[in-house]
């Protein structure tokens, strides 16, 4: 893999020049917005118990619980997890962004997360994800207790897999639900195909022009997008893709979507599988879910995430016109 050393240098400079850690406020009062907000905080990180947000064997995140927010006019980034994931699945990316001066918000998508998969195969999940993201964005901008620190004109997005699909929609893409037809053979009894066969097609999902730039990793549901269906996207994008795919994502389809996007955004490749974009696994996590933690021989997920996170910070900083920390 071609290494982007200047990104690694930028990452090192940012880390070396900042004493801040990620403050964390847990969103656990409203089950429809279950997640967390990360932000700059001038304190040392420590394990933060998740309480009612505990997911099976995951019961803490690193950060400083309810630390006062450091800074003002801070950019905001929404992070969207993949199918069956959870709000902390990209915790290292959220921490990197918070350390670089961003506010970061993520939630568990209803019916499509590690604790509840009841809607993962539903057609309505395709529209519910963008709608729930907009609800989260509305909450952070209008109801979050520290909303005054956010620069409402500097909003970015990072999404993985179904979360990357969500980013395409929010940015202006229009999925073609009729493209589902070839997958819904008589033997396919999935919830989505049952809905499709009885004509229970959801309305077009919503967009959100408040999002000004996005980084998308291994976009899912690529078959739903033709170049014409992607033409409405007018914001800067950075695309990451895995070399070998997995998790229902075919690398060839990701390439096709990326090549069909307006502006021909930069595409970067990680020499690993789909799940390499998830945060590096703890020993306990790897023992419980080895398929999410197994990478090719010689591949260092921790080292890759230093590069990935540095690229996300740099891209969003540049395209949201954010002054670099000195």
PDB file of C-alpha atoms in Angstrom:
ATOM      1  CA  UNK A   1       0.000   0.000   0.000  1.00  0.00           C
ATOM      2  CA  UNK A   2       1.254   3.422  -0.876  1.00  0.00           C
ATOM      3  CA  UNK A   3       1.818   5.261   2.414  1.00  0.00           C
ATOM      4  CA  UNK A   4       0.737   8.851   2.768  1.00  0.00           C
ATOM      5  CA  UNK A   5       3.621   9.944   4.987  1.00  0.00           C
ATOM      6  CA  UNK A   6       2.643  13.579   5.012  1.00  0.00           C
ATOM      7  CA  UNK A   7      -0.706  12.632   6.569  1.00  0.00           C
ATOM      8  CA  UNK A   8       1.108  10.602   9.208  1.00  0.00           C
ATOM      9  CA  UNK A   9       3.340  13.600   9.877  1.00  0.00           C
ATOM     10  CA  UNK A  10       0.311  15.864  10.189  1.00  0.00           C
ATOM     11  CA  UNK A  11      -1.234  13.396  12.603  1.00  0.00           C
ATOM     12  CA  UNK A  12       1.930  13.272  14.718  1.00  0.00           C
ATOM     13  CA  UNK A  13       2.187  17.062  14.739  1.00  0.00           C
ATOM     14  CA  UNK A  14      -1.421  17.403  15.864  1.00  0.00           C
ATOM     15  CA  UNK A  15      -0.982  14.846  18.623  1.00  0.00           C
ATOM     16  CA  UNK A  16       2.325  16.269  19.790  1.00  0.00           C
ATOM     17  CA  UNK A  17       1.071  19.835  19.915  1.00  0.00           C
ATOM     18  CA  UNK A  18      -2.178  19.192  21.815  1.00  0.00           C
ATOM     19  CA  UNK A  19      -2.761  18.209  25.426  1.00  0.00           C
ATOM     20  CA  UNK A  20      -6.475  17.741  24.876  1.00  0.00           C
ATOM     21  CA  UNK A  21      -8.360  14.483  25.149  1.00  0.00           C
ATOM     22  CA  UNK A  22     -11.879  13.566  24.115  1.00  0.00           C
ATOM     23  CA  UNK A  23     -14.625  14.621  26.455  1.00  0.00           C
ATOM     24  CA  UNK A  24     -17.684  12.366  26.225  1.00  0.00           C
ATOM     25  CA  UNK A  25     -21.310  13.045  26.951  1.00  0.00           C
ATOM     26  CA  UNK A  26     -23.468   9.924  26.712  1.00  0.00           C
ATOM     27  CA  UNK A  27     -26.856  10.226  25.034  1.00  0.00           C
ATOM     28  CA  UNK A  28     -28.873   7.774  27.095  1.00  0.00           C
ATOM     29  CA  UNK A  29     -32.045   9.658  28.025  1.00  0.00           C
ATOM     30  CA  UNK A  30     -33.874   9.121  24.707  1.00  0.00           C
ATOM     31  CA  UNK A  31     -33.739   5.535  23.346  1.00  0.00           C
ATOM     32  CA  UNK A  32     -34.272   6.878  19.815  1.00  0.00           C
ATOM     33  CA  UNK A  33     -31.044   8.898  20.119  1.00  0.00           C
ATOM     34  CA  UNK A  34     -28.844   6.452  22.016  1.00  0.00           C
ATOM     35  CA  UNK A  35     -25.185   7.312  21.513  1.00  0.00           C
ATOM     36  CA  UNK A  36     -22.525   9.801  22.470  1.00  0.00           C
ATOM     37  CA  UNK A  37     -20.956  13.167  21.731  1.00  0.00           C
ATOM     38  CA  UNK A  38     -17.175  13.536  21.762  1.00  0.00           C
ATOM     39  CA  UNK A  39     -15.471  16.942  21.945  1.00  0.00           C
ATOM     40  CA  UNK A  40     -12.199  18.689  22.886  1.00  0.00           C
ATOM     41  CA  UNK A  41     -11.415  18.452  26.591  1.00  0.00           C
ATOM     42  CA  UNK A  42      -8.329  19.575  28.540  1.00  0.00           C
ATOM     43  CA  UNK A  43      -7.964  16.484  30.732  1.00  0.00           C
ATOM     44  CA  UNK A  44      -6.417  13.014  30.672  1.00  0.00           C
ATOM     45  CA  UNK A  45      -8.574  10.224  29.207  1.00  0.00           C
ATOM     46  CA  UNK A  46      -9.836   7.355  31.324  1.00  0.00           C
ATOM     47  CA  UNK A  47     -12.385   4.534  30.960  1.00  0.00           C
ATOM     48  CA  UNK A  48     -15.941   5.887  30.799  1.00  0.00           C
ATOM     49  CA  UNK A  49     -18.617   3.355  31.861  1.00  0.00           C
ATOM     50  CA  UNK A  50     -21.428   3.082  29.317  1.00  0.00           C
ATOM     51  CA  UNK A  51     -24.112   2.197  31.848  1.00  0.00           C
ATOM     52  CA  UNK A  52     -27.414   1.526  30.097  1.00  0.00           C
ATOM     53  CA  UNK A  53     -25.632   1.883  26.726  1.00  0.00           C
ATOM     54  CA  UNK A  54     -23.459  -1.196  27.429  1.00  0.00           C
ATOM     55  CA  UNK A  55     -23.416  -3.498  24.402  1.00  0.00           C
ATOM     56  CA  UNK A  56     -22.906  -7.143  25.351  1.00  0.00           C
ATOM     57  CA  UNK A  57     -19.218  -7.280  26.295  1.00  0.00           C
ATOM     58  CA  UNK A  58     -18.462  -3.596  25.570  1.00  0.00           C
ATOM     59  CA  UNK A  59     -18.970  -1.528  28.691  1.00  0.00           C
ATOM     60  CA  UNK A  60     -16.521   1.398  28.480  1.00  0.00           C
ATOM     61  CA  UNK A  61     -15.079   3.997  26.085  1.00  0.00           C
ATOM     62  CA  UNK A  62     -11.934   6.052  26.565  1.00  0.00           C
ATOM     63  CA  UNK A  63     -12.454   9.730  27.331  1.00  0.00           C
ATOM     64  CA  UNK A  64     -13.449  12.159  30.048  1.00  0.00           C
ATOM     65  CA  UNK A  65     -17.101  11.925  31.025  1.00  0.00           C
ATOM     66  CA  UNK A  66     -18.964  15.252  31.003  1.00  0.00           C
ATOM     67  CA  UNK A  67     -15.737  17.274  30.819  1.00  0.00           C
ATOM     68  CA  UNK A  68     -16.294  20.986  30.031  1.00  0.00           C
ATOM     69  CA  UNK A  69     -15.939  21.641  26.288  1.00  0.00           C
ATOM     70  CA  UNK A  70     -12.698  23.368  25.295  1.00  0.00           C
ATOM     71  CA  UNK A  71     -13.005  25.980  22.561  1.00  0.00           C
ATOM     72  CA  UNK A  72     -15.698  27.778  20.609  1.00  0.00           C
ATOM     73  CA  UNK A  73     -16.951  27.880  17.016  1.00  0.00           C
ATOM     74  CA  UNK A  74     -16.087  24.193  16.722  1.00  0.00           C
ATOM     75  CA  UNK A  75     -16.875  22.167  13.587  1.00  0.00           C
ATOM     76  CA  UNK A  76     -19.256  19.222  13.947  1.00  0.00           C
ATOM     77  CA  UNK A  77     -18.882  15.751  12.439  1.00  0.00           C
ATOM     78  CA  UNK A  78     -21.607  13.099  12.356  1.00  0.00           C
ATOM     79  CA  UNK A  79     -20.305   9.509  12.399  1.00  0.00           C
ATOM     80  CA  UNK A  80     -22.532   6.733  10.987  1.00  0.00           C
ATOM     81  CA  UNK A  81     -21.887   3.064  11.741  1.00  0.00           C
ATOM     82  CA  UNK A  82     -22.483   0.124   9.407  1.00  0.00           C
ATOM     83  CA  UNK A  83     -25.245  -2.466   9.451  1.00  0.00           C
ATOM     84  CA  UNK A  84     -25.499  -4.120  12.849  1.00  0.00           C
ATOM     85  CA  UNK A  85     -22.803  -1.821  14.289  1.00  0.00           C
ATOM     86  CA  UNK A  86     -22.993   0.590  17.176  1.00  0.00           C
ATOM     87  CA  UNK A  87     -22.251   4.231  17.989  1.00  0.00           C
ATOM     88  CA  UNK A  88     -18.800   3.452  19.445  1.00  0.00           C
ATOM     89  CA  UNK A  89     -17.596   1.301  16.559  1.00  0.00           C
ATOM     90  CA  UNK A  90     -15.391   4.153  15.299  1.00  0.00           C
ATOM     91  CA  UNK A  91     -14.389   5.449  18.719  1.00  0.00           C
ATOM     92  CA  UNK A  92     -10.743   5.956  17.755  1.00  0.00           C
ATOM     93  CA  UNK A  93     -11.820   8.162  14.832  1.00  0.00           C
ATOM     94  CA  UNK A  94     -14.140  10.141  17.094  1.00  0.00           C
ATOM     95  CA  UNK A  95     -11.297  10.634  19.584  1.00  0.00           C
ATOM     96  CA  UNK A  96      -8.916  11.755  16.828  1.00  0.00           C
ATOM     97  CA  UNK A  97     -11.431  14.292  15.554  1.00  0.00           C
ATOM     98  CA  UNK A  98     -12.175  15.568  19.069  1.00  0.00           C
ATOM     99  CA  UNK A  99      -8.467  15.937  19.779  1.00  0.00           C
ATOM    100  CA  UNK A 100      -8.174  17.947  16.552  1.00  0.00           C
ATOM    101  CA  UNK A 101     -10.887  20.359  17.670  1.00  0.00           C
ATOM    102  CA  UNK A 102     -14.100  18.816  16.312  1.00  0.00           C
ATOM    103  CA  UNK A 103     -17.347  17.945  18.047  1.00  0.00           C
ATOM    104  CA  UNK A 104     -18.401  14.423  17.025  1.00  0.00           C
ATOM    105  CA  UNK A 105     -21.838  12.807  17.397  1.00  0.00           C
ATOM    106  CA  UNK A 106     -22.930   9.227  16.753  1.00  0.00           C
ATOM    107  CA  UNK A 107     -25.982   7.115  17.594  1.00  0.00           C
ATOM    108  CA  UNK A 108     -27.142   3.515  17.339  1.00  0.00           C
ATOM    109  CA  UNK A 109     -29.414   3.310  14.309  1.00  0.00           C
ATOM    110  CA  UNK A 110     -32.812   2.048  15.435  1.00  0.00           C
ATOM    111  CA  UNK A 111     -33.430  -1.592  14.549  1.00  0.00           C
ATOM    112  CA  UNK A 112     -30.004  -1.841  12.884  1.00  0.00           C
ATOM    113  CA  UNK A 113     -27.407  -2.041  15.644  1.00  0.00           C
ATOM    114  CA  UNK A 114     -25.542  -4.593  17.713  1.00  0.00           C
ATOM    115  CA  UNK A 115     -28.345  -4.852  20.259  1.00  0.00           C
ATOM    116  CA  UNK A 116     -31.299  -4.800  17.842  1.00  0.00           C
ATOM    117  CA  UNK A 117     -31.191  -6.153  14.268  1.00  0.00           C
ATOM    118  CA  UNK A 118     -34.977  -6.233  13.786  1.00  0.00           C
ATOM    119  CA  UNK A 119     -34.934  -3.734  10.886  1.00  0.00           C
ATOM    120  CA  UNK A 120     -31.530  -4.455   9.354  1.00  0.00           C
ATOM    121  CA  UNK A 121     -33.127  -6.209   6.353  1.00  0.00           C
ATOM    122  CA  UNK A 122     -36.096  -3.850   6.074  1.00  0.00           C
ATOM    123  CA  UNK A 123     -36.509  -1.512   3.120  1.00  0.00           C
ATOM    124  CA  UNK A 124     -37.487   1.156   5.597  1.00  0.00           C
ATOM    125  CA  UNK A 125     -34.030   0.998   7.122  1.00  0.00           C
ATOM    126  CA  UNK A 126     -32.844   2.549   3.855  1.00  0.00           C
ATOM    127  CA  UNK A 127     -34.854   5.699   4.575  1.00  0.00           C
ATOM    128  CA  UNK A 128     -34.802   5.548   8.386  1.00  0.00           C
ATOM    129  CA  UNK A 129     -31.025   5.892   8.592  1.00  0.00           C
ATOM    130  CA  UNK A 130     -30.846   9.289   6.825  1.00  0.00           C
ATOM    131  CA  UNK A 131     -33.894  10.491   8.759  1.00  0.00           C
ATOM    132  CA  UNK A 132     -32.379   9.455  12.098  1.00  0.00           C
ATOM    133  CA  UNK A 133     -29.128  11.169  11.166  1.00  0.00           C
ATOM    134  CA  UNK A 134     -31.036  14.383  10.524  1.00  0.00           C
ATOM    135  CA  UNK A 135     -32.749  14.000  13.917  1.00  0.00           C
ATOM    136  CA  UNK A 136     -29.328  13.653  15.543  1.00  0.00           C
ATOM    137  CA  UNK A 137     -28.029  16.720  13.725  1.00  0.00           C
ATOM    138  CA  UNK A 138     -31.108  18.704  14.765  1.00  0.00           C
ATOM    139  CA  UNK A 139     -30.625  17.622  18.373  1.00  0.00           C
ATOM    140  CA  UNK A 140     -26.949  18.597  18.525  1.00  0.00           C
ATOM    141  CA  UNK A 141     -27.547  21.983  16.886  1.00  0.00           C
ATOM    142  CA  UNK A 142     -30.745  22.914  18.699  1.00  0.00           C
ATOM    143  CA  UNK A 143     -31.071  20.964  21.970  1.00  0.00           C
ATOM    144  CA  UNK A 144     -27.641  19.767  23.105  1.00  0.00           C
ATOM    145  CA  UNK A 145     -26.645  21.600  26.261  1.00  0.00           C
ATOM    146  CA  UNK A 146     -23.344  22.783  24.732  1.00  0.00           C
ATOM    147  CA  UNK A 147     -24.728  23.638  21.298  1.00  0.00           C
ATOM    148  CA  UNK A 148     -23.392  27.201  21.530  1.00  0.00           C
ATOM    149  CA  UNK A 149     -19.819  25.963  20.911  1.00  0.00           C
ATOM    150  CA  UNK A 150     -20.660  24.653  17.414  1.00  0.00           C
ATOM    151  CA  UNK A 151     -20.065  26.524  14.184  1.00  0.00           C
ATOM    152  CA  UNK A 152     -23.275  25.666  12.320  1.00  0.00           C
ATOM    153  CA  UNK A 153     -21.636  26.416   8.967  1.00  0.00           C
ATOM    154  CA  UNK A 154     -18.945  23.740   9.422  1.00  0.00           C
ATOM    155  CA  UNK A 155     -20.585  20.331   9.465  1.00  0.00           C
ATOM    156  CA  UNK A 156     -18.932  17.191   8.134  1.00  0.00           C
ATOM    157  CA  UNK A 157     -19.699  13.477   7.998  1.00  0.00           C
ATOM    158  CA  UNK A 158     -17.909  10.133   8.252  1.00  0.00           C
ATOM    159  CA  UNK A 159     -19.715   6.925   7.399  1.00  0.00           C
ATOM    160  CA  UNK A 160     -18.782   3.265   7.039  1.00  0.00           C
ATOM    161  CA  UNK A 161     -20.614   0.664   4.916  1.00  0.00           C
ATOM    162  CA  UNK A 162     -24.359   1.302   5.441  1.00  0.00           C
ATOM    163  CA  UNK A 163     -23.208   4.480   7.171  1.00  0.00           C
ATOM    164  CA  UNK A 164     -21.390   5.481   3.978  1.00  0.00           C
ATOM    165  CA  UNK A 165     -24.583   4.768   2.019  1.00  0.00           C
ATOM    166  CA  UNK A 166     -26.318   7.073   4.518  1.00  0.00           C
ATOM    167  CA  UNK A 167     -23.765   9.769   3.709  1.00  0.00           C
ATOM    168  CA  UNK A 168     -24.425   9.465  -0.021  1.00  0.00           C
ATOM    169  CA  UNK A 169     -28.146   9.940   0.575  1.00  0.00           C
ATOM    170  CA  UNK A 170     -27.708  12.925   2.865  1.00  0.00           C
ATOM    171  CA  UNK A 171     -25.370  14.496   0.309  1.00  0.00           C
ATOM    172  CA  UNK A 172     -27.995  14.287  -2.452  1.00  0.00           C
ATOM    173  CA  UNK A 173     -27.990  10.748  -3.929  1.00  0.00           C
ATOM    174  CA  UNK A 174     -31.327   9.170  -4.896  1.00  0.00           C
ATOM    175  CA  UNK A 175     -31.546   5.370  -4.549  1.00  0.00           C
ATOM    176  CA  UNK A 176     -33.506   3.408  -7.137  1.00  0.00           C
ATOM    177  CA  UNK A 177     -35.620   0.924  -5.172  1.00  0.00           C
ATOM    178  CA  UNK A 178     -36.512  -0.980  -8.357  1.00  0.00           C
ATOM    179  CA  UNK A 179     -32.905  -2.171  -8.516  1.00  0.00           C
ATOM    180  CA  UNK A 180     -33.766  -4.523  -5.659  1.00  0.00           C
ATOM    181  CA  UNK A 181     -35.900  -6.701  -7.972  1.00  0.00           C
ATOM    182  CA  UNK A 182     -33.148  -9.088  -9.217  1.00  0.00           C
ATOM    183  CA  UNK A 183     -32.219  -9.964  -5.638  1.00  0.00           C
ATOM    184  CA  UNK A 184     -35.781 -10.822  -4.614  1.00  0.00           C
ATOM    185  CA  UNK A 185     -36.168 -14.289  -6.070  1.00  0.00           C
ATOM    186  CA  UNK A 186     -38.948 -16.552  -4.776  1.00  0.00           C
ATOM    187  CA  UNK A 187     -36.508 -18.231  -2.419  1.00  0.00           C
ATOM    188  CA  UNK A 188     -35.486 -14.924  -0.842  1.00  0.00           C
ATOM    189  CA  UNK A 189     -37.798 -14.514   2.132  1.00  0.00           C
ATOM    190  CA  UNK A 190     -36.000 -11.581   3.700  1.00  0.00           C
ATOM    191  CA  UNK A 191     -38.092  -8.808   5.232  1.00  0.00           C
ATOM    192  CA  UNK A 192     -36.964  -6.368   2.536  1.00  0.00           C
ATOM    193  CA  UNK A 193     -37.962  -8.676  -0.321  1.00  0.00           C
ATOM    194  CA  UNK A 194     -41.337  -9.426   1.258  1.00  0.00           C
ATOM    195  CA  UNK A 195     -41.947  -5.675   1.427  1.00  0.00           C
ATOM    196  CA  UNK A 196     -40.783  -5.215  -2.159  1.00  0.00           C
ATOM    197  CA  UNK A 197     -43.028  -7.978  -3.541  1.00  0.00           C
ATOM    198  CA  UNK A 198     -46.137  -6.483  -1.942  1.00  0.00           C
ATOM    199  CA  UNK A 199     -45.251  -2.998  -3.221  1.00  0.00           C
ATOM    200  CA  UNK A 200     -44.430  -1.620   0.208  1.00  0.00           C
ATOM    201  CA  UNK A 201     -41.795   0.777  -1.136  1.00  0.00           C
ATOM    202  CA  UNK A 202     -40.624   3.576   1.171  1.00  0.00           C
ATOM    203  CA  UNK A 203     -40.589   7.206   0.043  1.00  0.00           C
ATOM    204  CA  UNK A 204     -37.397   8.808  -1.213  1.00  0.00           C
ATOM    205  CA  UNK A 205     -35.076   9.351   1.759  1.00  0.00           C
ATOM    206  CA  UNK A 206     -34.254  12.890   2.881  1.00  0.00           C
ATOM    207  CA  UNK A 207     -31.124  14.900   2.098  1.00  0.00           C
ATOM    208  CA  UNK A 208     -29.437  17.495   4.306  1.00  0.00           C
ATOM    209  CA  UNK A 209     -27.615  20.483   2.771  1.00  0.00           C
ATOM    210  CA  UNK A 210     -26.118  21.384   6.152  1.00  0.00           C
ATOM    211  CA  UNK A 211     -23.459  18.716   5.592  1.00  0.00           C
ATOM    212  CA  UNK A 212     -20.610  20.378   3.688  1.00  0.00           C
ATOM    213  CA  UNK A 213     -18.028  17.560   3.263  1.00  0.00           C
ATOM    214  CA  UNK A 214     -17.893  13.803   3.853  1.00  0.00           C
ATOM    215  CA  UNK A 215     -15.504  10.871   4.114  1.00  0.00           C
ATOM    216  CA  UNK A 216     -17.077   7.552   3.091  1.00  0.00           C
ATOM    217  CA  UNK A 217     -15.555   4.108   3.693  1.00  0.00           C
ATOM    218  CA  UNK A 218     -16.680   1.015   1.743  1.00  0.00           C
ATOM    219  CA  UNK A 219     -20.054   2.305   0.557  1.00  0.00           C
ATOM    220  CA  UNK A 220     -22.840  -0.296   0.743  1.00  0.00           C
ATOM    221  CA  UNK A 221     -25.959  -0.808  -1.411  1.00  0.00           C
ATOM    222  CA  UNK A 222     -24.033   0.434  -4.428  1.00  0.00           C
ATOM    223  CA  UNK A 223     -26.374  -1.350  -6.866  1.00  0.00           C
ATOM    224  CA  UNK A 224     -29.040   1.266  -6.104  1.00  0.00           C
ATOM    225  CA  UNK A 225     -27.069   4.119  -7.671  1.00  0.00           C
ATOM    226  CA  UNK A 226     -26.539   4.998 -11.323  1.00  0.00           C
ATOM    227  CA  UNK A 227     -24.485   8.072 -12.287  1.00  0.00           C
ATOM    228  CA  UNK A 228     -27.767   9.950 -12.744  1.00  0.00           C
ATOM    229  CA  UNK A 229     -28.836   8.956  -9.232  1.00  0.00           C
ATOM    230  CA  UNK A 230     -25.575  10.350  -7.837  1.00  0.00           C
ATOM    231  CA  UNK A 231     -25.616  13.590  -9.828  1.00  0.00           C
ATOM    232  CA  UNK A 232     -27.176  15.597  -7.016  1.00  0.00           C
ATOM    233  CA  UNK A 233     -24.102  15.269  -4.820  1.00  0.00           C
ATOM    234  CA  UNK A 234     -22.251  18.576  -4.854  1.00  0.00           C
ATOM    235  CA  UNK A 235     -20.106  18.422  -1.688  1.00  0.00           C
ATOM    236  CA  UNK A 236     -16.431  17.375  -1.485  1.00  0.00           C
ATOM    237  CA  UNK A 237     -15.971  13.649  -0.830  1.00  0.00           C
ATOM    238  CA  UNK A 238     -13.038  11.460   0.122  1.00  0.00           C
ATOM    239  CA  UNK A 239     -13.628   7.762  -0.594  1.00  0.00           C
ATOM    240  CA  UNK A 240     -11.838   4.935   1.194  1.00  0.00           C
ATOM    241  CA  UNK A 241     -12.322   1.347   0.061  1.00  0.00           C
ATOM    242  CA  UNK A 242     -11.013  -2.033   1.083  1.00  0.00           C
ATOM    243  CA  UNK A 243      -9.110  -4.182  -1.383  1.00  0.00           C
ATOM    244  CA  UNK A 244     -10.912  -7.438  -0.585  1.00  0.00           C
ATOM    245  CA  UNK A 245     -14.326  -6.265   0.656  1.00  0.00           C
ATOM    246  CA  UNK A 246     -16.612  -8.429   2.768  1.00  0.00           C
ATOM    247  CA  UNK A 247     -19.673  -7.901   4.913  1.00  0.00           C
ATOM    248  CA  UNK A 248     -21.842  -7.866   1.813  1.00  0.00           C
ATOM    249  CA  UNK A 249     -19.735  -5.172   0.114  1.00  0.00           C
ATOM    250  CA  UNK A 250     -18.046  -6.014  -3.201  1.00  0.00           C
ATOM    251  CA  UNK A 251     -14.942  -3.902  -3.958  1.00  0.00           C
ATOM    252  CA  UNK A 252     -15.908  -3.702  -7.638  1.00  0.00           C
ATOM    253  CA  UNK A 253     -19.198  -2.083  -6.719  1.00  0.00           C
ATOM    254  CA  UNK A 254     -17.480   0.464  -4.489  1.00  0.00           C
ATOM    255  CA  UNK A 255     -15.147   1.324  -7.372  1.00  0.00           C
ATOM    256  CA  UNK A 256     -18.112   1.724  -9.741  1.00  0.00           C
ATOM    257  CA  UNK A 257     -19.924   4.069  -7.351  1.00  0.00           C
ATOM    258  CA  UNK A 258     -16.791   6.120  -6.730  1.00  0.00           C
ATOM    259  CA  UNK A 259     -16.129   6.478 -10.460  1.00  0.00           C
ATOM    260  CA  UNK A 260     -19.731   7.631 -11.004  1.00  0.00           C
ATOM    261  CA  UNK A 261     -19.619  10.411  -8.421  1.00  0.00           C
ATOM    262  CA  UNK A 262     -19.588  14.034  -9.602  1.00  0.00           C
ATOM    263  CA  UNK A 263     -16.178  15.629  -9.363  1.00  0.00           C
ATOM    264  CA  UNK A 264     -14.371  12.256  -9.386  1.00  0.00           C
ATOM    265  CA  UNK A 265     -13.290  12.324  -5.713  1.00  0.00           C
ATOM    266  CA  UNK A 266     -10.008  10.858  -4.563  1.00  0.00           C
ATOM    267  CA  UNK A 267     -10.213   7.137  -3.756  1.00  0.00           C
ATOM    268  CA  UNK A 268      -7.799   5.484  -1.323  1.00  0.00           C
ATOM    269  CA  UNK A 269      -7.384   1.754  -0.834  1.00  0.00           C
ATOM    270  CA  UNK A 270      -6.541  -0.255   2.277  1.00  0.00           C
ATOM    271  CA  UNK A 271      -4.939  -3.674   1.531  1.00  0.00           C
ATOM    272  CA  UNK A 272      -7.337  -5.530   3.813  1.00  0.00           C
ATOM    273  CA  UNK A 273     -10.994  -6.439   4.184  1.00  0.00           C
ATOM    274  CA  UNK A 274     -14.164  -4.516   4.926  1.00  0.00           C
ATOM    275  CA  UNK A 275     -13.871  -4.639   8.701  1.00  0.00           C
ATOM    276  CA  UNK A 276     -10.425  -3.027   8.765  1.00  0.00           C
ATOM    277  CA  UNK A 277     -12.290   0.291   9.003  1.00  0.00           C
ATOM    278  CA  UNK A 278     -13.638  -0.659  12.442  1.00  0.00           C
ATOM    279  CA  UNK A 279     -11.617   0.509  15.427  1.00  0.00           C
ATOM    280  CA  UNK A 280      -8.707  -1.757  16.421  1.00  0.00           C
ATOM    281  CA  UNK A 281     -10.042  -4.634  18.516  1.00  0.00           C
ATOM    282  CA  UNK A 282      -9.357  -5.264  22.160  1.00  0.00           C
ATOM    283  CA  UNK A 283      -8.422  -8.843  23.078  1.00  0.00           C
ATOM    284  CA  UNK A 284     -11.882  -9.347  24.571  1.00  0.00           C
ATOM    285  CA  UNK A 285     -13.644  -8.034  21.473  1.00  0.00           C
ATOM    286  CA  UNK A 286     -11.479 -10.181  19.182  1.00  0.00           C
ATOM    287  CA  UNK A 287     -12.288 -13.281  21.233  1.00  0.00           C
ATOM    288  CA  UNK A 288     -16.029 -12.606  21.023  1.00  0.00           C
ATOM    289  CA  UNK A 289     -16.239 -11.511  17.362  1.00  0.00           C
ATOM    290  CA  UNK A 290     -13.106 -12.721  15.562  1.00  0.00           C
ATOM    291  CA  UNK A 291     -14.565 -12.149  12.071  1.00  0.00           C
ATOM    292  CA  UNK A 292     -14.613  -8.399  12.739  1.00  0.00           C
ATOM    293  CA  UNK A 293     -11.013  -8.409  13.941  1.00  0.00           C
ATOM    294  CA  UNK A 294      -9.194 -10.772  11.592  1.00  0.00           C
ATOM    295  CA  UNK A 295      -6.953  -8.989   9.080  1.00  0.00           C
ATOM    296  CA  UNK A 296      -4.527 -10.279   6.407  1.00  0.00           C
ATOM    297  CA  UNK A 297      -1.110 -11.480   7.596  1.00  0.00           C
ATOM    298  CA  UNK A 298       1.237  -8.535   8.070  1.00  0.00           C
ATOM    299  CA  UNK A 299      -1.529  -5.940   8.143  1.00  0.00           C
ATOM    300  CA  UNK A 300      -1.416  -3.650  11.190  1.00  0.00           C
ATOM    301  CA  UNK A 301      -4.891  -2.237  11.843  1.00  0.00           C
ATOM    302  CA  UNK A 302      -3.638   0.148  14.509  1.00  0.00           C
ATOM    303  CA  UNK A 303      -1.051   1.642  12.146  1.00  0.00           C
ATOM    304  CA  UNK A 304      -3.645   1.860   9.371  1.00  0.00           C
ATOM    305  CA  UNK A 305      -6.032   3.751  11.636  1.00  0.00           C
ATOM    306  CA  UNK A 306      -3.386   6.338  12.340  1.00  0.00           C
ATOM    307  CA  UNK A 307      -3.306   6.967   8.587  1.00  0.00           C
ATOM    308  CA  UNK A 308      -7.081   6.742   8.180  1.00  0.00           C
ATOM    309  CA  UNK A 309      -7.818   9.120  11.049  1.00  0.00           C
ATOM    310  CA  UNK A 310      -5.183  11.590   9.929  1.00  0.00           C
ATOM    311  CA  UNK A 311      -6.712  11.637   6.444  1.00  0.00           C
ATOM    312  CA  UNK A 312     -10.201  12.222   7.848  1.00  0.00           C
ATOM    313  CA  UNK A 313      -9.010  15.066  10.077  1.00  0.00           C
ATOM    314  CA  UNK A 314      -7.019  16.684   7.265  1.00  0.00           C
ATOM    315  CA  UNK A 315      -9.764  16.342   4.629  1.00  0.00           C
ATOM    316  CA  UNK A 316     -12.531  17.718   6.824  1.00  0.00           C
ATOM    317  CA  UNK A 317     -10.301  20.473   8.152  1.00  0.00           C
ATOM    318  CA  UNK A 318      -9.387  21.583   4.628  1.00  0.00           C
ATOM    319  CA  UNK A 319     -12.878  21.369   3.127  1.00  0.00           C
ATOM    320  CA  UNK A 320     -14.635  22.980   6.067  1.00  0.00           C
ATOM    321  CA  UNK A 321     -12.013  25.755   6.004  1.00  0.00           C
ATOM    322  CA  UNK A 322     -10.888  25.145   9.561  1.00  0.00           C
ATOM    323  CA  UNK A 323      -7.806  26.843  10.952  1.00  0.00           C
ATOM    324  CA  UNK A 324      -5.130  24.365  11.951  1.00  0.00           C
ATOM    325  CA  UNK A 325      -4.119  24.091  15.590  1.00  0.00           C
ATOM    326  CA  UNK A 326      -0.634  25.413  16.336  1.00  0.00           C
TER     327      UNK A 326
END
